[in-house]
Amino acid sequence: MELIEDIRRVESESDRLIAAARHESDELIRAAREEAKKLIESMRQECRQAEAELLVQYEQQARESVDKQREENKKQTEALLASARKNWSRAVQLIVDTIAGRK
């Protein structure tokens, strides 16, 4: 009889320890999940911030590129205008010389 009671006590203690271990492992899993969620959210936030910074950098680079291209276009336009003025002056002089009979 005493042996049966000892076995029941051991079984009861074993059941209690198993339940406690399950509870503890459940708590550890919950805590790990929460920590993972926090870490994922933190990483998402860092990614959003990095993306925003990259967008600002790319916009700045695009502005600088556009400004540089505008400056280059302005120089080319000025060179073309100067050439056109020079050609215009030559054409006018040629007309004047032709009218005056000079060649």
PDB file of C-alpha atoms in Angstrom:
ATOM      1  CA  MET A   1       0.000   0.000   0.000  1.00  0.00           C
ATOM      2  CA  GLU A   2       2.756   2.372   0.866  1.00  0.00           C
ATOM      3  CA  LEU A   3       4.432   1.583  -2.423  1.00  0.00           C
ATOM      4  CA  ILE A   4       1.259   2.493  -4.305  1.00  0.00           C
ATOM      5  CA  GLU A   5       1.051   5.795  -2.427  1.00  0.00           C
ATOM      6  CA  ASP A   6       4.707   6.493  -3.227  1.00  0.00           C
ATOM      7  CA  ILE A   7       4.055   5.755  -6.892  1.00  0.00           C
ATOM      8  CA  ARG A   8       1.023   8.069  -6.879  1.00  0.00           C
ATOM      9  CA  ARG A   9       3.047  10.821  -5.184  1.00  0.00           C
ATOM     10  CA  VAL A  10       5.812  10.400  -7.730  1.00  0.00           C
ATOM     11  CA  GLU A  11       3.285  10.424 -10.577  1.00  0.00           C
ATOM     12  CA  SER A  12       1.622  13.492  -9.105  1.00  0.00           C
ATOM     13  CA  GLU A  13       4.958  15.267  -8.678  1.00  0.00           C
ATOM     14  CA  SER A  14       5.949  14.202 -12.175  1.00  0.00           C
ATOM     15  CA  ASP A  15       2.683  15.589 -13.581  1.00  0.00           C
ATOM     16  CA  ARG A  16       3.214  18.825 -11.653  1.00  0.00           C
ATOM     17  CA  LEU A  17       6.779  19.159 -12.942  1.00  0.00           C
ATOM     18  CA  ILE A  18       5.672  18.428 -16.501  1.00  0.00           C
ATOM     19  CA  ALA A  19       2.903  21.035 -16.235  1.00  0.00           C
ATOM     20  CA  ALA A  20       5.348  23.561 -14.780  1.00  0.00           C
ATOM     21  CA  ALA A  21       7.848  22.825 -17.552  1.00  0.00           C
ATOM     22  CA  ARG A  22       5.135  23.250 -20.195  1.00  0.00           C
ATOM     23  CA  HIS A  23       4.044  26.515 -18.629  1.00  0.00           C
ATOM     24  CA  GLU A  24       7.632  27.746 -18.472  1.00  0.00           C
ATOM     25  CA  SER A  25       8.307  26.739 -22.076  1.00  0.00           C
ATOM     26  CA  ASP A  26       5.065  28.438 -23.169  1.00  0.00           C
ATOM     27  CA  GLU A  27       6.170  31.607 -21.389  1.00  0.00           C
ATOM     28  CA  LEU A  28       9.608  31.413 -22.998  1.00  0.00           C
ATOM     29  CA  ILE A  29       8.036  30.931 -26.420  1.00  0.00           C
ATOM     30  CA  ARG A  30       5.678  33.891 -25.857  1.00  0.00           C
ATOM     31  CA  ALA A  31       8.561  36.068 -24.720  1.00  0.00           C
ATOM     32  CA  ALA A  32      10.656  34.999 -27.716  1.00  0.00           C
ATOM     33  CA  ARG A  33       7.771  35.797 -30.070  1.00  0.00           C
ATOM     34  CA  GLU A  34       7.295  39.217 -28.509  1.00  0.00           C
ATOM     35  CA  GLU A  35      11.017  39.916 -28.748  1.00  0.00           C
ATOM     36  CA  ALA A  36      10.997  38.778 -32.386  1.00  0.00           C
ATOM     37  CA  LYS A  37       8.029  41.053 -33.140  1.00  0.00           C
ATOM     38  CA  LYS A  38       9.822  43.998 -31.553  1.00  0.00           C
ATOM     39  CA  LEU A  39      12.992  43.220 -33.468  1.00  0.00           C
ATOM     40  CA  ILE A  40      11.107  42.892 -36.753  1.00  0.00           C
ATOM     41  CA  GLU A  41       9.312  46.197 -36.162  1.00  0.00           C
ATOM     42  CA  SER A  42      12.599  47.858 -35.282  1.00  0.00           C
ATOM     43  CA  MET A  43      14.160  46.507 -38.464  1.00  0.00           C
ATOM     44  CA  ARG A  44      11.169  47.696 -40.501  1.00  0.00           C
ATOM     45  CA  GLN A  45      11.529  51.151 -38.997  1.00  0.00           C
ATOM     46  CA  GLU A  46      15.245  51.184 -39.790  1.00  0.00           C
ATOM     47  CA  CYS A  47      14.470  50.109 -43.354  1.00  0.00           C
ATOM     48  CA  ARG A  48      11.867  52.862 -43.723  1.00  0.00           C
ATOM     49  CA  GLN A  49      14.347  55.400 -42.416  1.00  0.00           C
ATOM     50  CA  ALA A  50      17.100  54.129 -44.726  1.00  0.00           C
ATOM     51  CA  GLU A  51      14.690  54.212 -47.662  1.00  0.00           C
ATOM     52  CA  ALA A  52      13.712  57.803 -46.863  1.00  0.00           C
ATOM     53  CA  GLU A  53      17.370  58.796 -46.616  1.00  0.00           C
ATOM     54  CA  LEU A  54      18.139  57.116 -49.938  1.00  0.00           C
ATOM     55  CA  LEU A  55      15.212  58.882 -51.582  1.00  0.00           C
ATOM     56  CA  VAL A  56      16.515  62.218 -50.337  1.00  0.00           C
ATOM     57  CA  GLN A  57      19.996  61.382 -51.634  1.00  0.00           C
ATOM     58  CA  TYR A  58      18.668  60.276 -55.019  1.00  0.00           C
ATOM     59  CA  GLU A  59      16.502  63.386 -55.303  1.00  0.00           C
ATOM     60  CA  GLN A  60      19.523  65.556 -54.510  1.00  0.00           C
ATOM     61  CA  GLN A  61      21.631  63.697 -57.075  1.00  0.00           C
ATOM     62  CA  ALA A  62      18.861  64.086 -59.645  1.00  0.00           C
ATOM     63  CA  ARG A  63      18.627  67.830 -58.937  1.00  0.00           C
ATOM     64  CA  GLU A  64      22.381  68.181 -59.253  1.00  0.00           C
ATOM     65  CA  SER A  65      22.344  66.220 -62.506  1.00  0.00           C
ATOM     66  CA  VAL A  66      19.519  68.365 -63.885  1.00  0.00           C
ATOM     67  CA  ASP A  67      21.319  71.556 -62.834  1.00  0.00           C
ATOM     68  CA  LYS A  68      24.517  70.338 -64.481  1.00  0.00           C
ATOM     69  CA  GLN A  69      22.644  69.430 -67.670  1.00  0.00           C
ATOM     70  CA  ARG A  70      20.910  72.825 -67.699  1.00  0.00           C
ATOM     71  CA  GLU A  71      24.259  74.561 -67.373  1.00  0.00           C
ATOM     72  CA  GLU A  72      25.688  72.466 -70.213  1.00  0.00           C
ATOM     73  CA  ASN A  73      22.611  73.182 -72.359  1.00  0.00           C
ATOM     74  CA  LYS A  74      22.930  76.893 -71.584  1.00  0.00           C
ATOM     75  CA  LYS A  75      26.586  76.890 -72.697  1.00  0.00           C
ATOM     76  CA  GLN A  76      25.715  75.038 -75.897  1.00  0.00           C
ATOM     77  CA  THR A  77      22.823  77.413 -76.597  1.00  0.00           C
ATOM     78  CA  GLU A  78      25.062  80.433 -76.039  1.00  0.00           C
ATOM     79  CA  ALA A  79      27.688  78.941 -78.370  1.00  0.00           C
ATOM     80  CA  LEU A  80      25.039  78.296 -81.033  1.00  0.00           C
ATOM     81  CA  LEU A  81      23.675  81.833 -80.651  1.00  0.00           C
ATOM     82  CA  ALA A  82      27.171  83.298 -80.947  1.00  0.00           C
ATOM     83  CA  SER A  83      27.780  81.215 -84.071  1.00  0.00           C
ATOM     84  CA  ALA A  84      24.404  82.270 -85.507  1.00  0.00           C
ATOM     85  CA  ARG A  85      25.188  85.952 -84.825  1.00  0.00           C
ATOM     86  CA  LYS A  86      28.576  85.568 -86.473  1.00  0.00           C
ATOM     87  CA  ASN A  87      27.010  83.849 -89.493  1.00  0.00           C
ATOM     88  CA  TRP A  88      24.327  86.536 -89.606  1.00  0.00           C
ATOM     89  CA  SER A  89      26.971  89.236 -89.603  1.00  0.00           C
ATOM     90  CA  ARG A  90      28.857  87.447 -92.390  1.00  0.00           C
ATOM     91  CA  ALA A  91      25.641  87.067 -94.402  1.00  0.00           C
ATOM     92  CA  VAL A  92      24.814  90.760 -93.989  1.00  0.00           C
ATOM     93  CA  GLN A  93      28.372  91.712 -94.960  1.00  0.00           C
ATOM     94  CA  LEU A  94      28.193  89.385 -98.003  1.00  0.00           C
ATOM     95  CA  ILE A  95      24.918  91.011 -99.075  1.00  0.00           C
ATOM     96  CA  VAL A  96      26.386  94.480 -98.594  1.00  0.00           C
ATOM     97  CA  ASP A  97      29.532  93.507-100.513  1.00  0.00           C
ATOM     98  CA  THR A  98      27.459  91.942-103.298  1.00  0.00           C
ATOM     99  CA  ILE A  99      25.281  95.025-103.578  1.00  0.00           C
ATOM    100  CA  ALA A 100      28.343  97.253-103.547  1.00  0.00           C
ATOM    101  CA  GLY A 101      29.909  95.090-106.234  1.00  0.00           C
ATOM    102  CA  ARG A 102      32.773  93.884-104.116  1.00  0.00           C
ATOM    103  CA  LYS A 103      33.681  90.282-103.928  1.00  0.00           C
TER     104      LYS A 103
END
